PDB file of C-alpha atoms in Angstrom:
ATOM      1  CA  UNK X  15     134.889  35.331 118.597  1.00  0.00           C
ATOM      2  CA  UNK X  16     131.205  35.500 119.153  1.00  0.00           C
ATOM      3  CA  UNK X  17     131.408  38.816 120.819  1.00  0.00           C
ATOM      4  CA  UNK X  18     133.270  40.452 118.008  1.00  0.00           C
ATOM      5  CA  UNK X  19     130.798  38.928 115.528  1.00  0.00           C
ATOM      6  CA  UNK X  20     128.007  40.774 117.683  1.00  0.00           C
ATOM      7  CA  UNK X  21     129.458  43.751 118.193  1.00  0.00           C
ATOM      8  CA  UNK X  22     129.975  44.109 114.170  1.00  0.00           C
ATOM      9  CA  UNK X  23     126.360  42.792 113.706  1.00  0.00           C
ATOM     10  CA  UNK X  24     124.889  45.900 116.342  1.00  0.00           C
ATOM     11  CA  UNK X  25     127.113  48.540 115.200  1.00  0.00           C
ATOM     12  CA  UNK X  26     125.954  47.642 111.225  1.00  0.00           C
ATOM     13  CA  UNK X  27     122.011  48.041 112.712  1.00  0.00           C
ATOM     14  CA  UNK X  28     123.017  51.562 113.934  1.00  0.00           C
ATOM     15  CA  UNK X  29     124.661  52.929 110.675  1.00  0.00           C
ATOM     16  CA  UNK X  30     121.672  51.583 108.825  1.00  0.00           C
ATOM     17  CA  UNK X  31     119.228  53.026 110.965  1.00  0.00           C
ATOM     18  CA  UNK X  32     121.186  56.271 110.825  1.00  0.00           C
ATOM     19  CA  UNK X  33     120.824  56.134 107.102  1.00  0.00           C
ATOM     20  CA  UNK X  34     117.115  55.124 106.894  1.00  0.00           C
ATOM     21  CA  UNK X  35     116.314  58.554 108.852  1.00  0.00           C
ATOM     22  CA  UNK X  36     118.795  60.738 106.929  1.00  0.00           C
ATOM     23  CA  UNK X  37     117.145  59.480 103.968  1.00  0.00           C
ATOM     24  CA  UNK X  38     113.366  60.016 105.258  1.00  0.00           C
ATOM     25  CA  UNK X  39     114.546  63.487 106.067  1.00  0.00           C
ATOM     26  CA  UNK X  40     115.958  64.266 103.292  1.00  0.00           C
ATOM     27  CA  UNK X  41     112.837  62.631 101.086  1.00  0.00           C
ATOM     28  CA  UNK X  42     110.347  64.648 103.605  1.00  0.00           C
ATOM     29  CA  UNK X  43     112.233  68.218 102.439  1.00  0.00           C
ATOM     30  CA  UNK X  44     112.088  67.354  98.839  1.00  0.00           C
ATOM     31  CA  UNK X  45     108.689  66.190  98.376  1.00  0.00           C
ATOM     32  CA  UNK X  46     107.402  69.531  99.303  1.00  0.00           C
ATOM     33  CA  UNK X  47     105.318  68.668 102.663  1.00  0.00           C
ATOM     34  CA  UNK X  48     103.106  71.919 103.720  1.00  0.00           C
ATOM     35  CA  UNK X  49     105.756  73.730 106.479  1.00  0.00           C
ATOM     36  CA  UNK X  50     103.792  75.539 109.289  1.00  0.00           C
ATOM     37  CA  UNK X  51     104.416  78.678 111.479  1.00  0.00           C
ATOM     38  CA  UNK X  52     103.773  82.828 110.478  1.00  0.00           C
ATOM     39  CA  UNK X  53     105.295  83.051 107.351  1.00  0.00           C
ATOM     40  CA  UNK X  54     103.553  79.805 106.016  1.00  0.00           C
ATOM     41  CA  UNK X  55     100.409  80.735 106.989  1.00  0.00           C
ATOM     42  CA  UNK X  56     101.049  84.064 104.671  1.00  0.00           C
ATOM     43  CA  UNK X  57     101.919  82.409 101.878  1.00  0.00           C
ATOM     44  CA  UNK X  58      99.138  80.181 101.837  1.00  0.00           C
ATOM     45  CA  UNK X  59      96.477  83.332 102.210  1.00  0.00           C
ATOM     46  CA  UNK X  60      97.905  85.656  99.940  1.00  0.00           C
ATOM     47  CA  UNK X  61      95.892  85.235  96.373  1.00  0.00           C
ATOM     48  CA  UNK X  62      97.283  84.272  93.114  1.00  0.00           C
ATOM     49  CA  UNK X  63      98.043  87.239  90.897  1.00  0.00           C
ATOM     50  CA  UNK X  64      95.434  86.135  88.695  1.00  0.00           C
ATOM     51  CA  UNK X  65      92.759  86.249  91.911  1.00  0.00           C
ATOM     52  CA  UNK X  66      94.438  89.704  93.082  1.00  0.00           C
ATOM     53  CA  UNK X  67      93.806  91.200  89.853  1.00  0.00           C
ATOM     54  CA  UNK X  68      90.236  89.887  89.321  1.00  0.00           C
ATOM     55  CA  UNK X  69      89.537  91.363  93.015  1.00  0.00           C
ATOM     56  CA  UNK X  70      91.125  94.928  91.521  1.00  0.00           C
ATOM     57  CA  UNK X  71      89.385  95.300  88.361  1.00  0.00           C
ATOM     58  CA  UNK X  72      85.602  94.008  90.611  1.00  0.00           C
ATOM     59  CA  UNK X  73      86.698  96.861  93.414  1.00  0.00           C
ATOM     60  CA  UNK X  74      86.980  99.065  89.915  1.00  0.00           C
ATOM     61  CA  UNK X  75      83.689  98.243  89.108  1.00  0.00           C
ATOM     62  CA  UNK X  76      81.666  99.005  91.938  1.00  0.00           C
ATOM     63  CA  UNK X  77      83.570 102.195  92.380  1.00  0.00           C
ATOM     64  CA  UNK X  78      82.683 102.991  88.955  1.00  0.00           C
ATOM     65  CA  UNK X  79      78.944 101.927  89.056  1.00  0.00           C
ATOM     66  CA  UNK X  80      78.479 104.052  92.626  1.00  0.00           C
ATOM     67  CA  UNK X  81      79.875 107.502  90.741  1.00  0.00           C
ATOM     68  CA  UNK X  82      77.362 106.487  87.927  1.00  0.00           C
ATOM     69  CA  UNK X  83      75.193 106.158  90.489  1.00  0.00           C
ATOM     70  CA  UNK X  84      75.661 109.582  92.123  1.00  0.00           C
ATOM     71  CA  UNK X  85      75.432 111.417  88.940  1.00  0.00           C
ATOM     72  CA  UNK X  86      72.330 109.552  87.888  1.00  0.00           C
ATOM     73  CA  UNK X  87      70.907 111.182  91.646  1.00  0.00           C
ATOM     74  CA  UNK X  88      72.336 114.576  91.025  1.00  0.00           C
ATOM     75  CA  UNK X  89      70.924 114.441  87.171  1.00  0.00           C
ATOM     76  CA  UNK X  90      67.333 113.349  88.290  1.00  0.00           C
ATOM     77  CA  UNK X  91      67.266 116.152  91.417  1.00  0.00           C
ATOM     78  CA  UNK X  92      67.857 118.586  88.945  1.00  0.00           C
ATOM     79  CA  UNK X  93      65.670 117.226  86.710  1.00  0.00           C
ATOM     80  CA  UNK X  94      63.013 117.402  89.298  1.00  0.00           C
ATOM     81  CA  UNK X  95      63.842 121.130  90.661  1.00  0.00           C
ATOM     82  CA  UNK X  96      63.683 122.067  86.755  1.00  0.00           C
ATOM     83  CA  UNK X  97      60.473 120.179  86.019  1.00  0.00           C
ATOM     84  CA  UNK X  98      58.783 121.894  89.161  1.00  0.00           C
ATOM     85  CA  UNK X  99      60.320 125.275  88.518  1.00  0.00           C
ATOM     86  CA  UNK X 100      58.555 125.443  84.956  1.00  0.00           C
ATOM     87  CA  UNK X 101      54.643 124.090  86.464  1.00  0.00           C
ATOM     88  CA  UNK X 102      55.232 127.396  89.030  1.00  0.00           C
ATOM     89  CA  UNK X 103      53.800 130.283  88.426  1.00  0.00           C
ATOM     90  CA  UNK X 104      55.979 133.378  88.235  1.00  0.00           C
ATOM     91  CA  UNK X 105      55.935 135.481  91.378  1.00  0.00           C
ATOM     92  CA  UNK X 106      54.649 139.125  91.011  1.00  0.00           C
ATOM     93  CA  UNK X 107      55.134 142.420  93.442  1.00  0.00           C
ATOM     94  CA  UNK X 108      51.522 140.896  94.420  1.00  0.00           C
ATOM     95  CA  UNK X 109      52.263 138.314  96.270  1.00  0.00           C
ATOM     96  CA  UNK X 110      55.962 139.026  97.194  1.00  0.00           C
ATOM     97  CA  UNK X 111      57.545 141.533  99.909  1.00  0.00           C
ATOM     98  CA  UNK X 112      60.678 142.900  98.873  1.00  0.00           C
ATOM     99  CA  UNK X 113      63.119 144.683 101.729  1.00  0.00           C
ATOM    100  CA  UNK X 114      66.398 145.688 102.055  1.00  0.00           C
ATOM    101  CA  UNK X 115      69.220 145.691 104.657  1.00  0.00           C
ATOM    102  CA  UNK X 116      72.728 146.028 105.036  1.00  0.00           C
ATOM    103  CA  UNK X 117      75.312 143.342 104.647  1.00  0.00           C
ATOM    104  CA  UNK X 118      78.440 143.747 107.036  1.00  0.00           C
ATOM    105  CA  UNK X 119      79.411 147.331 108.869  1.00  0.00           C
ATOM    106  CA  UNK X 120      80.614 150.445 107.748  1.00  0.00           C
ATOM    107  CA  UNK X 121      81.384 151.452 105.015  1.00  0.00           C
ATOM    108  CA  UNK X 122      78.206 149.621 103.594  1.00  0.00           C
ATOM    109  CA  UNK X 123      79.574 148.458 100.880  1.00  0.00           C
ATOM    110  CA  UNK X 124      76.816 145.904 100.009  1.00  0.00           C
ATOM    111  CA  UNK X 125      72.709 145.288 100.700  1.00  0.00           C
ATOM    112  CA  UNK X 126      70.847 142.355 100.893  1.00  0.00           C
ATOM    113  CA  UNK X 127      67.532 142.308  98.888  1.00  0.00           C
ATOM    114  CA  UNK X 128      64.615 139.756 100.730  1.00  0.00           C
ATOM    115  CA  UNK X 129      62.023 138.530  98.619  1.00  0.00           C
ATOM    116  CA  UNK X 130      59.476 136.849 100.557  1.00  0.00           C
ATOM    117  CA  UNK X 131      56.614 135.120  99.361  1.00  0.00           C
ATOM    118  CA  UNK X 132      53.125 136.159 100.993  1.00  0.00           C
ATOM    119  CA  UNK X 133      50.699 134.408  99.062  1.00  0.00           C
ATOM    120  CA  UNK X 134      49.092 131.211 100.001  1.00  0.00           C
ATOM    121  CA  UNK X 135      50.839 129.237  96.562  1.00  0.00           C
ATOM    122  CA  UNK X 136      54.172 128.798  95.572  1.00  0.00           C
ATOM    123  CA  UNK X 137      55.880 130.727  93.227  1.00  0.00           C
ATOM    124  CA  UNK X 138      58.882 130.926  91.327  1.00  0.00           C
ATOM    125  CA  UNK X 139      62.131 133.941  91.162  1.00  0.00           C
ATOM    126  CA  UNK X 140      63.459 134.043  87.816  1.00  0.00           C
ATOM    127  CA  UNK X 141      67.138 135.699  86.604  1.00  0.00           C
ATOM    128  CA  UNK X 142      68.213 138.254  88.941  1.00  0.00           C
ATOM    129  CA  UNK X 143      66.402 142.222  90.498  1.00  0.00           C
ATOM    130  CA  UNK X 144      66.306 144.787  87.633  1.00  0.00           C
ATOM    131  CA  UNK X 145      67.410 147.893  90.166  1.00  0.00           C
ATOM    132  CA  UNK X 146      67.401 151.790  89.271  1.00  0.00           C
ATOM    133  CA  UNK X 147      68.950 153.395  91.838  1.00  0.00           C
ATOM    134  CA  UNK X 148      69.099 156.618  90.208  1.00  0.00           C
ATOM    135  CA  UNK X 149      66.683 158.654  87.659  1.00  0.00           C
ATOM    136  CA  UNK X 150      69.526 159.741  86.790  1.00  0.00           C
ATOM    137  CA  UNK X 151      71.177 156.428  85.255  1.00  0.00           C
ATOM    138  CA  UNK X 152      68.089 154.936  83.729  1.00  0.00           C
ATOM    139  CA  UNK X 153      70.295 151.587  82.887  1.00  0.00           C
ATOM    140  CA  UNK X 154      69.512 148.323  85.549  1.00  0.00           C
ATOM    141  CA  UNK X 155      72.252 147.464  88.223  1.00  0.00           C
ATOM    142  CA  UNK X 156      74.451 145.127  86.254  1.00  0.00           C
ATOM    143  CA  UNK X 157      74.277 141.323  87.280  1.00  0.00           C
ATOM    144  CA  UNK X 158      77.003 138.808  88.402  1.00  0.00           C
ATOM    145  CA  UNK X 159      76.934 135.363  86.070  1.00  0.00           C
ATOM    146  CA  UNK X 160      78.776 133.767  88.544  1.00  0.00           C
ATOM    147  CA  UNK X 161      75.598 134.056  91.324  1.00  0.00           C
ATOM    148  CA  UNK X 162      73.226 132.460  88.832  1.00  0.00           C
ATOM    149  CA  UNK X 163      71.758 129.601  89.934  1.00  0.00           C
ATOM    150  CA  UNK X 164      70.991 125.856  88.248  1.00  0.00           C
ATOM    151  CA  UNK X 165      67.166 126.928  88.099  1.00  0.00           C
ATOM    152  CA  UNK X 166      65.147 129.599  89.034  1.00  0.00           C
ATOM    153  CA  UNK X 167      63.903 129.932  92.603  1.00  0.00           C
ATOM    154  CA  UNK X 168      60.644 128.103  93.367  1.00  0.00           C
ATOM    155  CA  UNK X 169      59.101 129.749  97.025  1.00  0.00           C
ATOM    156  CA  UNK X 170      56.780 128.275  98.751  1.00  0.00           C
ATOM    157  CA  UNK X 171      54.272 130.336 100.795  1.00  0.00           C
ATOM    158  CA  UNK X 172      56.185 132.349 103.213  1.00  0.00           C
ATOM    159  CA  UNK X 173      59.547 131.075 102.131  1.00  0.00           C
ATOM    160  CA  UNK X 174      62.293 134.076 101.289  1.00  0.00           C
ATOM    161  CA  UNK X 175      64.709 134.237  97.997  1.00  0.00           C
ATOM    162  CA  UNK X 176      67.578 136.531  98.835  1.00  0.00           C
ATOM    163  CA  UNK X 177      69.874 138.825  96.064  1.00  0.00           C
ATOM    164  CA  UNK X 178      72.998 140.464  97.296  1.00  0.00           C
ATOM    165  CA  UNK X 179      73.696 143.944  95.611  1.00  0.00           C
ATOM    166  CA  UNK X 180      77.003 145.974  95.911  1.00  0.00           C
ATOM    167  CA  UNK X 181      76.548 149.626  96.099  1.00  0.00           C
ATOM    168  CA  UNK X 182      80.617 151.066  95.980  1.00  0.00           C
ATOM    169  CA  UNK X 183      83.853 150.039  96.621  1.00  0.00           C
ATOM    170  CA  UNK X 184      83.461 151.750 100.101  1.00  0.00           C
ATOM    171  CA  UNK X 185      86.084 154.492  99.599  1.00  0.00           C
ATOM    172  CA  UNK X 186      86.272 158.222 100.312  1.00  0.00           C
ATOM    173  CA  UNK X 187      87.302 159.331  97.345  1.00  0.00           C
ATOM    174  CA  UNK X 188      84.404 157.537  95.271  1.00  0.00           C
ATOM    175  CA  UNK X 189      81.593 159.830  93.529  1.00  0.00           C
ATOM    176  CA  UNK X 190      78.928 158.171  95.155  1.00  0.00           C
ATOM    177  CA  UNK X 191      74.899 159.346  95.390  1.00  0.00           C
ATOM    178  CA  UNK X 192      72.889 159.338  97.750  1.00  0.00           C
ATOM    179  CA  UNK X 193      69.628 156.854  97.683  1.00  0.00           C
ATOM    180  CA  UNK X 194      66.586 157.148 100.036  1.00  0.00           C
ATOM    181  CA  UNK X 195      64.292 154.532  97.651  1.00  0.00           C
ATOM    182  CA  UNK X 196      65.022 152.748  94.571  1.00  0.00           C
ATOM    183  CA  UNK X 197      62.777 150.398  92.005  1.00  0.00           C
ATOM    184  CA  UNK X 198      63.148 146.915  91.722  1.00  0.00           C
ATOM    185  CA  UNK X 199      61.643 144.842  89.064  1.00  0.00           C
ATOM    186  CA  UNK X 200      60.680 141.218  89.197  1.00  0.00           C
ATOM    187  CA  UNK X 201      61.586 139.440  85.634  1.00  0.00           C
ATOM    188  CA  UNK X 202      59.826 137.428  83.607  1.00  0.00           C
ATOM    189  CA  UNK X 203      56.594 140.086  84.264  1.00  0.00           C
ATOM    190  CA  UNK X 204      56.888 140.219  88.036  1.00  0.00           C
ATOM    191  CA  UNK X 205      55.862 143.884  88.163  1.00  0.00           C
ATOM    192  CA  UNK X 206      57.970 146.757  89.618  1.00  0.00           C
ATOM    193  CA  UNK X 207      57.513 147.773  93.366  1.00  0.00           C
ATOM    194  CA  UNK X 208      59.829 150.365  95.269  1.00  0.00           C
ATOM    195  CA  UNK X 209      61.818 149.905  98.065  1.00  0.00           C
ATOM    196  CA  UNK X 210      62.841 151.952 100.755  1.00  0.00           C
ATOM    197  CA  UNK X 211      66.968 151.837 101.176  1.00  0.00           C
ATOM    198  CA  UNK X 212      68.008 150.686 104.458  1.00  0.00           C
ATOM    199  CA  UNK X 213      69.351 152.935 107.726  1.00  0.00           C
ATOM    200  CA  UNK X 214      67.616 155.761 105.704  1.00  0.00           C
ATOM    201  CA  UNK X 215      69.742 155.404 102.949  1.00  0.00           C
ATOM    202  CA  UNK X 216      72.723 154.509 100.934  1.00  0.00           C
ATOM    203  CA  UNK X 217      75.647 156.040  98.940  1.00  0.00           C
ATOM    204  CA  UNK X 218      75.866 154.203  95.463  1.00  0.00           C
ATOM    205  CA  UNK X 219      78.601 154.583  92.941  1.00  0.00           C
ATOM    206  CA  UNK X 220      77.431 153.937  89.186  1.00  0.00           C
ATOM    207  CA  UNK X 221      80.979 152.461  88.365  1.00  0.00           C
ATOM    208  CA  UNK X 222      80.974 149.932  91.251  1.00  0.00           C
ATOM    209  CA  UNK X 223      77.875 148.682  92.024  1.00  0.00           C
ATOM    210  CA  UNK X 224      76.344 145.105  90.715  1.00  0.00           C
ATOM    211  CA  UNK X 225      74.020 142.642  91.894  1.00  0.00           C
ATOM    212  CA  UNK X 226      73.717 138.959  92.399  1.00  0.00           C
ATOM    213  CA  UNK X 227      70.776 136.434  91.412  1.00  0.00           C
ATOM    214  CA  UNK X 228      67.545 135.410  93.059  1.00  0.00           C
ATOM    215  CA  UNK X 229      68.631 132.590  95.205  1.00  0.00           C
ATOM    216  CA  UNK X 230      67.737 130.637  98.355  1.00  0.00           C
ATOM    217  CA  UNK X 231      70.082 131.395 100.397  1.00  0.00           C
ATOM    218  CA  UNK X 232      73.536 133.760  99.741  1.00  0.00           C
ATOM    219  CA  UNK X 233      76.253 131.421  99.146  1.00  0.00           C
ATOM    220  CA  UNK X 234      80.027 131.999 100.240  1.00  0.00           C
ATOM    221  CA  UNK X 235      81.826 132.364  97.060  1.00  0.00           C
ATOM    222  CA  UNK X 236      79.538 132.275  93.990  1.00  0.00           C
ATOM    223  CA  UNK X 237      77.789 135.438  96.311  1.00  0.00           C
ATOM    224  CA  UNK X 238      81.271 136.937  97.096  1.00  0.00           C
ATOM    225  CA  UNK X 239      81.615 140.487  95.043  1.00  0.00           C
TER     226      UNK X 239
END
């Protein structure tokens, strides 16, 4: 009798025990304790939608104040090149050298004109070359807007300015002329000076030709015609 009675009394401890940890588990999932591992870790980094946002809208903001930034440089550059182009004397057939050579092979479709400056100052290039080719056609070589530059061209002593000029289309059926010299005048009271054409001259064609600004340096593109 005193067995049974024991038996019943340690198999009662074991059910209870069994419940007391089914119920601890159970308690543990429900009361939201922190889980760990990958996908925890994740969940706890990644920001509230309200913090994401607020990150967004500052990356925004920087982006925006950088481009203001940029355009504020770009502004005040060309501010500058402006401000120094108008305290520069204009450059005259005095204290410039103006050549000519050709651009790219036969047919010789197109010149280069080289303005450099042989004074001891700087001085500025303004609009584009006023060329006669012929006496002939007494009208100047048409220019190309496109070529125009921001500001005029400020050399400094020794520096060159460069204008590209198209004389014809380059065909054989064109009523060219031929040129041995031609006039070129500086604007904005430069002075005329004549140059000599280049390879001992040049066939021209009064429909075709055109020429391109005073600038630095030709530029693919805006120099292209």
């Amino acid at each position: 009798m005193r067995m049974f009675r024991n038996r019943t009394t340690g198999l009662a401890a074991v059910t209870t025990a069994v419940l007391a940890l089914s119920l601890t588990a159970c308690g543990e999932g429900s009361s939201g304790v922190k889980s760990s591992g990958p996908a925890a870790d994740s969940a706890a980094s990644a920001p509230a939608p309200a913090q994401a946002e607020k990150n967004t809208d500052t990356a925004k903001g920087a982006a925006n104040g950088k481009n203001a930034s940029t355009a504020q440089g770009a502004g005040a550059a060309k501010g500058s090149a402006g401000q120094a182009a108008a305290n520069t004397p204009v450059c005259t057939t005095k204290n410039v050298a103006i050549s000519a050579a050709h651009q790219g092979g036969p047919p010789y479709t197109h010149i280069v004109l080289t303005a450099k400056n042989t004074s001891g100052h700087s001085c500025k290039l303004t609009g584009f070359p006023e060329i006669e080719f012929l006496e002939s056609h007494r009208e100047n070589v048409p220019p190309v807007a496109k070529s125009k530059p921001a500001t005029p061209v400020v050399l400094t002593a020794g520096a060159p300015a460069y204008a590209l000029v198209k004389l014809s289309d380059g065909g054989r059926t064109e009523n060219t002329e031929p040129v041995t010299a031609f006039s070129v005048t500086l604007q904005g009271g430069g002075g005329m000076t004549a140059v000599q054409a280049p390879g001992g001259g040049i066939a021209v064609n009064p429909a075709k030709w055109a020429t391109g600004y005073w600038t630095p340096e030709l530029r693919n593109g805006a120099d292209d015609f």
